[in-house]
PDB file of C-alpha atoms in Angstrom:
ATOM      1  CA  GLU A   1      22.832   7.456 105.313  1.00 84.00           C
ATOM      2  CA  ALA A   2      19.584   8.297 103.391  1.00 90.00           C
ATOM      3  CA  ILE A   3      20.071  12.192 104.370  1.00 94.00           C
ATOM      4  CA  ARG A   4      23.957  12.407 103.973  1.00 91.00           C
ATOM      5  CA  ARG A   5      22.887  11.183 100.240  1.00 94.00           C
ATOM      6  CA  ALA A   6      20.179  13.616  99.995  1.00 95.00           C
ATOM      7  CA  ARG A   7      20.042  17.355  98.175  1.00 96.00           C
ATOM      8  CA  LEU A   8      17.085  18.179 100.189  1.00 97.00           C
ATOM      9  CA  LEU A   9      15.464  16.902 103.461  1.00 97.00           C
ATOM     10  CA  LEU A  10      10.955  17.572 103.244  1.00 97.00           C
ATOM     11  CA  LEU A  11      10.097  16.978 107.019  1.00 97.00           C
ATOM     12  CA  ASP A  12       6.361  17.114 107.574  1.00 96.00           C
ATOM     13  CA  GLY A  13       5.031  18.524 110.522  1.00 96.00           C
ATOM     14  CA  ALA A  14       2.644  15.886 111.000  1.00 96.00           C
ATOM     15  CA  ALA A  15       5.527  13.616 111.665  1.00 96.00           C
ATOM     16  CA  LEU A  16       5.203  15.472 115.073  1.00 97.00           C
ATOM     17  CA  ASP A  17       2.122  13.525 116.006  1.00 96.00           C
ATOM     18  CA  PHE A  18       3.307  10.249 115.211  1.00 95.00           C
ATOM     19  CA  GLY A  19       4.032   8.988 118.494  1.00 93.00           C
ATOM     20  CA  PRO A  20       5.932   9.659 121.772  1.00 93.00           C
ATOM     21  CA  ASP A  21       9.302   9.976 120.144  1.00 95.00           C
ATOM     22  CA  SER A  22       8.295  11.504 116.998  1.00 95.00           C
ATOM     23  CA  GLY A  23       9.561  15.000 118.466  1.00 93.00           C
ATOM     24  CA  ALA A  24      12.756  13.294 118.928  1.00 95.00           C
ATOM     25  CA  ALA A  25      12.920  11.548 115.625  1.00 96.00           C
ATOM     26  CA  MET A  26      12.267  14.653 113.478  1.00 96.00           C
ATOM     27  CA  LEU A  27      15.353  16.418 116.064  1.00 96.00           C
ATOM     28  CA  ARG A  28      17.779  13.453 114.829  1.00 96.00           C
ATOM     29  CA  CYS A  29      16.544  14.332 111.224  1.00 96.00           C
ATOM     30  CA  VAL A  30      17.206  18.061 111.350  1.00 96.00           C
ATOM     31  CA  GLN A  31      20.447  17.488 113.421  1.00 96.00           C
ATOM     32  CA  THR A  32      21.868  14.601 111.004  1.00 96.00           C
ATOM     33  CA  ALA A  33      20.685  17.037 107.568  1.00 97.00           C
ATOM     34  CA  GLU A  34      22.258  20.248 109.249  1.00 97.00           C
ATOM     35  CA  ALA A  35      25.472  18.009 109.914  1.00 96.00           C
ATOM     36  CA  GLN A  36      25.865  16.672 106.754  1.00 96.00           C
ATOM     37  CA  GLY A  37      25.381  20.170 104.662  1.00 96.00           C
ATOM     38  CA  VAL A  38      21.493  19.185 103.640  1.00 97.00           C
ATOM     39  CA  PRO A  39      18.973  21.811 103.001  1.00 97.00           C
ATOM     40  CA  PHE A  40      15.914  20.973 104.767  1.00 97.00           C
ATOM     41  CA  VAL A  41      12.208  21.880 104.174  1.00 98.00           C
ATOM     42  CA  LEU A  42       9.103  21.857 107.021  1.00 97.00           C
ATOM     43  CA  THR A  43       6.241  21.649 106.129  1.00 97.00           C
ATOM     44  CA  LEU A  44       3.213  23.061 108.409  1.00 96.00           C
ATOM     45  CA  ALA A  45       0.430  20.355 108.103  1.00 90.00           C
ATOM     46  CA  ASN A  46      -2.249  21.882 110.074  1.00 94.00           C
ATOM     47  CA  SER A  47      -2.704  24.815 112.938  1.00 96.00           C
ATOM     48  CA  GLU A  48      -3.172  22.351 115.218  1.00 96.00           C
ATOM     49  CA  ILE A  49      -0.012  20.606 114.982  1.00 96.00           C
ATOM     50  CA  VAL A  50       2.048  24.160 114.602  1.00 97.00           C
ATOM     51  CA  ALA A  51       0.172  24.931 117.909  1.00 96.00           C
ATOM     52  CA  ARG A  52       0.812  21.797 119.778  1.00 95.00           C
ATOM     53  CA  HIS A  53       4.521  21.897 118.445  1.00 96.00           C
ATOM     54  CA  ARG A  54       4.938  25.319 118.276  1.00 95.00           C
ATOM     55  CA  THR A  55       8.485  25.298 120.364  1.00 95.00           C
ATOM     56  CA  PHE A  56       9.973  22.854 117.522  1.00 96.00           C
ATOM     57  CA  PHE A  57       8.713  24.897 114.299  1.00 96.00           C
ATOM     58  CA  GLU A  58       9.965  28.115 116.563  1.00 94.00           C
ATOM     59  CA  THR A  59      13.511  26.821 116.829  1.00 95.00           C
ATOM     60  CA  PHE A  60      13.693  25.337 113.513  1.00 96.00           C
ATOM     61  CA  GLY A  61      11.971  27.319 110.837  1.00 96.00           C
ATOM     62  CA  PRO A  62      14.217  29.327 110.741  1.00 97.00           C
ATOM     63  CA  ARG A  63      16.982  27.249 110.100  1.00 96.00           C
ATOM     64  CA  ALA A  64      15.174  25.953 107.290  1.00 97.00           C
ATOM     65  CA  GLN A  65      15.916  26.417 103.521  1.00 97.00           C
ATOM     66  CA  LEU A  66      11.853  26.795 103.976  1.00 97.00           C
ATOM     67  CA  VAL A  67       8.462  26.306 105.685  1.00 98.00           C
ATOM     68  CA  ALA A  68       5.334  25.869 103.911  1.00 98.00           C
ATOM     69  CA  GLY A  69       2.325  26.016 105.294  1.00 96.00           C
ATOM     70  CA  ASN A  70      -1.349  27.648 104.254  1.00 96.00           C
ATOM     71  CA  LEU A  71      -2.153  31.073 104.845  1.00 97.00           C
ATOM     72  CA  GLU A  72      -3.908  30.062 108.267  1.00 97.00           C
ATOM     73  CA  GLN A  73      -0.937  27.638 109.144  1.00 97.00           C
ATOM     74  CA  VAL A  74       1.808  30.546 108.795  1.00 98.00           C
ATOM     75  CA  ALA A  75      -0.490  32.855 110.958  1.00 98.00           C
ATOM     76  CA  VAL A  76      -0.449  30.623 113.841  1.00 98.00           C
ATOM     77  CA  LEU A  77       3.256  30.010 113.396  1.00 97.00           C
ATOM     78  CA  MET A  78       3.732  33.516 113.162  1.00 98.00           C
ATOM     79  CA  ASN A  79       1.990  34.043 116.501  1.00 97.00           C
ATOM     80  CA  LEU A  80      -1.545  35.474 114.799  1.00 98.00           C
ATOM     81  CA  GLU A  81      -5.000  34.783 114.775  1.00 97.00           C
ATOM     82  CA  PRO A  82      -5.602  31.920 112.263  1.00 97.00           C
ATOM     83  CA  ALA A  83      -7.853  34.200 110.332  1.00 97.00           C
ATOM     84  CA  ALA A  84      -5.071  36.873 109.769  1.00 98.00           C
ATOM     85  CA  SER A  85      -4.988  38.590 106.605  1.00 98.00           C
ATOM     86  CA  LEU A  86      -2.020  38.110 104.302  1.00 98.00           C
ATOM     87  CA  ASP A  87      -0.933  41.434 104.482  1.00 98.00           C
ATOM     88  CA  GLU A  88      -0.923  40.458 108.319  1.00 98.00           C
ATOM     89  CA  VAL A  89       1.541  37.451 107.775  1.00 98.00           C
ATOM     90  CA  ARG A  90       3.589  39.411 105.130  1.00 98.00           C
ATOM     91  CA  ALA A  91       4.141  41.559 108.065  1.00 98.00           C
ATOM     92  CA  ALA A  92       5.374  39.115 110.758  1.00 98.00           C
ATOM     93  CA  LEU A  93       7.275  37.682 108.217  1.00 98.00           C
ATOM     94  CA  ALA A  94       9.412  40.152 107.260  1.00 97.00           C
ATOM     95  CA  ARG A  95      10.124  40.607 111.073  1.00 97.00           C
ATOM     96  CA  SER A  96      11.335  36.567 111.494  1.00 96.00           C
ATOM     97  CA  ALA A  97      14.444  34.742 109.752  1.00 96.00           C
ATOM     98  CA  ILE A  98      11.878  32.665 108.614  1.00 97.00           C
ATOM     99  CA  ASP A  99      12.030  32.505 104.646  1.00 97.00           C
ATOM    100  CA  ALA A 100       8.175  31.111 103.628  1.00 98.00           C
ATOM    101  CA  LEU A 101       6.151  29.983 101.082  1.00 97.00           C
ATOM    102  CA  VAL A 102       2.492  30.130 101.811  1.00 97.00           C
ATOM    103  CA  THR A 103      -0.545  28.721  99.690  1.00 93.00           C
ATOM    104  CA  LEU A 104      -3.381  30.979  99.113  1.00 92.00           C
ATOM    105  CA  ASP A 105      -5.885  28.284  97.988  1.00 86.00           C
ATOM    106  CA  ALA A 106      -7.710  29.606  94.327  1.00 83.00           C
ATOM    107  CA  ASP A 107      -5.611  33.009  95.101  1.00 89.00           C
ATOM    108  CA  GLY A 108      -2.228  31.305  94.480  1.00 89.00           C
ATOM    109  CA  VAL A 109       0.869  31.406  96.554  1.00 95.00           C
ATOM    110  CA  PHE A 110       2.892  34.062  98.502  1.00 97.00           C
ATOM    111  CA  ALA A 111       6.556  33.503  98.981  1.00 98.00           C
ATOM    112  CA  ARG A 112       9.304  35.552 101.353  1.00 98.00           C
ATOM    113  CA  MET A 113      13.131  34.038 100.605  1.00 96.00           C
ATOM    114  CA  GLY A 114      15.359  36.327 102.222  1.00 94.00           C
ATOM    115  CA  ASN A 115      14.258  40.240 101.970  1.00 94.00           C
ATOM    116  CA  GLU A 116      12.691  39.388  98.600  1.00 96.00           C
ATOM    117  CA  GLU A 117       8.651  38.717  98.191  1.00 97.00           C
ATOM    118  CA  PHE A 118       6.831  37.204  95.399  1.00 97.00           C
ATOM    119  CA  LEU A 119       2.975  36.913  94.558  1.00 96.00           C
ATOM    120  CA  GLN A 120       1.479  34.654  92.299  1.00 92.00           C
ATOM    121  CA  PRO A 121      -1.893  34.182  91.333  1.00 90.00           C
ATOM    122  CA  THR A 122      -2.981  31.066  89.712  1.00 81.00           C
ATOM    123  CA  GLN A 123      -5.313  30.709  86.873  1.00 80.00           C
ATOM    124  CA  ARG A 124      -8.672  30.644  87.250  1.00 81.00           C
ATOM    125  CA  ILE A 125      -9.831  26.789  87.215  1.00 82.00           C
ATOM    126  CA  GLU A 126     -12.804  24.898  87.739  1.00 84.00           C
ATOM    127  CA  ALA A 127     -11.894  23.331  90.668  1.00 85.00           C
ATOM    128  CA  VAL A 128     -13.516  20.214  91.446  1.00 87.00           C
ATOM    129  CA  ASP A 129     -11.442  18.669  94.168  1.00 88.00           C
ATOM    130  CA  SER A 130      -8.653  20.692  96.381  1.00 83.00           C
ATOM    131  CA  THR A 131      -7.243  17.550  98.044  1.00 81.00           C
ATOM    132  CA  GLY A 132      -3.473  17.394  97.483  1.00 82.00           C
ATOM    133  CA  ALA A 133      -3.134  20.205  95.677  1.00 84.00           C
ATOM    134  CA  GLY A 134      -0.841  21.579  98.291  1.00 87.00           C
ATOM    135  CA  ASP A 135       1.626  19.011  98.470  1.00 89.00           C
ATOM    136  CA  ASN A 136       1.538  18.594  94.950  1.00 89.00           C
ATOM    137  CA  PHE A 137       2.222  22.208  94.215  1.00 92.00           C
ATOM    138  CA  LEU A 138       4.860  21.885  96.901  1.00 94.00           C
ATOM    139  CA  GLY A 139       6.363  18.875  95.065  1.00 94.00           C
ATOM    140  CA  ALA A 140       6.716  20.478  91.761  1.00 94.00           C
ATOM    141  CA  PHE A 141       7.988  24.091  93.529  1.00 95.00           C
ATOM    142  CA  LEU A 142      11.058  21.785  95.002  1.00 96.00           C
ATOM    143  CA  VAL A 143      12.016  19.815  91.931  1.00 95.00           C
ATOM    144  CA  ALA A 144      12.060  23.585  90.179  1.00 95.00           C
ATOM    145  CA  ARG A 145      13.868  24.977  92.705  1.00 95.00           C
ATOM    146  CA  LEU A 146      16.463  21.456  92.758  1.00 95.00           C
ATOM    147  CA  LYS A 147      16.764  22.554  89.039  1.00 94.00           C
ATOM    148  CA  GLY A 148      17.853  25.798  89.485  1.00 94.00           C
ATOM    149  CA  LEU A 149      14.598  27.936  88.097  1.00 94.00           C
ATOM    150  CA  SER A 150      13.753  31.250  89.183  1.00 94.00           C
ATOM    151  CA  VAL A 151      11.752  31.780  92.388  1.00 95.00           C
ATOM    152  CA  PRO A 152       9.174  33.403  90.259  1.00 94.00           C
ATOM    153  CA  ARG A 153       9.135  30.685  87.718  1.00 94.00           C
ATOM    154  CA  THR A 154       9.117  27.976  90.651  1.00 94.00           C
ATOM    155  CA  LEU A 155       6.051  29.492  91.989  1.00 95.00           C
ATOM    156  CA  ALA A 156       4.206  29.370  88.254  1.00 93.00           C
ATOM    157  CA  VAL A 157       5.368  25.569  88.454  1.00 93.00           C
ATOM    158  CA  GLY A 158       4.154  24.865  91.475  1.00 92.00           C
ATOM    159  CA  ASN A 159       0.623  26.429  90.248  1.00 91.00           C
ATOM    160  CA  ILE A 160       0.099  24.809  87.068  1.00 90.00           C
ATOM    161  CA  VAL A 161       0.406  21.560  88.888  1.00 90.00           C
ATOM    162  CA  ALA A 162      -1.508  22.340  91.258  1.00 88.00           C
ATOM    163  CA  GLY A 163      -4.413  23.675  88.943  1.00 88.00           C
ATOM    164  CA  LYS A 164      -4.388  20.263  87.153  1.00 88.00           C
ATOM    165  CA  VAL A 165      -4.864  18.768  90.363  1.00 86.00           C
ATOM    166  CA  VAL A 166      -7.401  20.262  91.743  1.00 86.00           C
ATOM    167  CA  GLN A 167      -9.476  18.910  88.381  1.00 87.00           C
ATOM    168  CA  TYR A 168      -9.802  15.659  90.223  1.00 87.00           C
ATOM    169  CA  SER A 169     -11.611  14.236  93.028  1.00 88.00           C
ATOM    170  CA  GLY A 170      -9.964  12.724  95.573  1.00 81.00           C
ATOM    171  CA  ALA A 171      -6.433  12.279  96.900  1.00 70.00           C
ATOM    172  CA  ARG A 172      -5.602   9.460  94.510  1.00 73.00           C
ATOM    173  CA  LEU A 173      -4.810  11.153  90.629  1.00 74.00           C
ATOM    174  CA  PRO A 174      -5.459   8.756  87.982  1.00 79.00           C
ATOM    175  CA  VAL A 175      -2.861   6.748  86.670  1.00 82.00           C
ATOM    176  CA  SER A 176      -3.478   8.730  82.985  1.00 84.00           C
ATOM    177  CA  LEU A 177      -1.809  11.875  85.226  1.00 82.00           C
ATOM    178  CA  ASN A 178       2.174  11.640  85.108  1.00 84.00           C
ATOM    179  CA  VAL A 179       2.952  14.229  87.761  1.00 84.00           C
ATOM    180  CA  PRO A 180       6.815  13.965  86.794  1.00 86.00           C
ATOM    181  CA  GLU A 181       6.011  15.012  83.301  1.00 88.00           C
ATOM    182  CA  LEU A 182       3.040  17.919  84.320  1.00 87.00           C
ATOM    183  CA  ILE A 183       6.225  19.375  85.998  1.00 88.00           C
ATOM    184  CA  GLN A 184       8.857  18.805  82.753  1.00 88.00           C
ATOM    185  CA  ALA A 185       5.892  20.321  81.157  1.00 88.00           C
ATOM    186  CA  ALA A 186       5.129  23.230  83.589  1.00 88.00           C
ATOM    187  CA  ILE A 187       8.482  23.666  83.227  1.00 88.00           C
ATOM    188  CA  GLN A 188       9.213  24.123  79.790  1.00 88.00           C
ATOM    189  CA  THR A 189       5.630  26.430  79.730  1.00 87.00           C
ATOM    190  CA  THR A 190       7.356  28.605  82.238  1.00 85.00           C
ATOM    191  CA  GLY A 191      10.660  29.039  80.513  1.00 79.00           C
ATOM    192  CA  HIS A 192       9.287  32.805  79.639  1.00 74.00           C
ATOM    193  CA  LEU A 193       9.777  33.986  83.297  1.00 65.00           C
TER     194      LEU A 193
END
């Protein structure tokens, strides 16, 4: 019922390692989303999970609205060495049917959507801790996409939010940092894109 009412389903690849039935549960989620016409996004979680569950990602990655991960994770998904360069990953994605969002740490983010590529650098920020930056980036990006913003603008929104998150220590953000308000402010800030 929850999937049927959703505008988007986010599936975390880490769930594939939750237990012996986790693969079947993820499969049911994908099948339900597809049957209900709900787009889904797959996160890669980490390179080891991608390698262990390669068949799942190779089967459902091309069917996902988006596959999201860092450069190493996407390199492994594309059957490249984990240390592959962005140029190597870009070329592999261009030969695939996968739309991907590739976080590049302090260098920003790369996205391939259909036949279009986007590279969005970040502003240089004094980072304290990168824990949670990728998750917050993706959340802000998806909120902005659901609001109908362009890809360049959604990438900028994600970068603004991630840039704020890295200024705090640990995975738990202070209560004073209202992430929904931060996302809304980032959307307004990027209005010129």
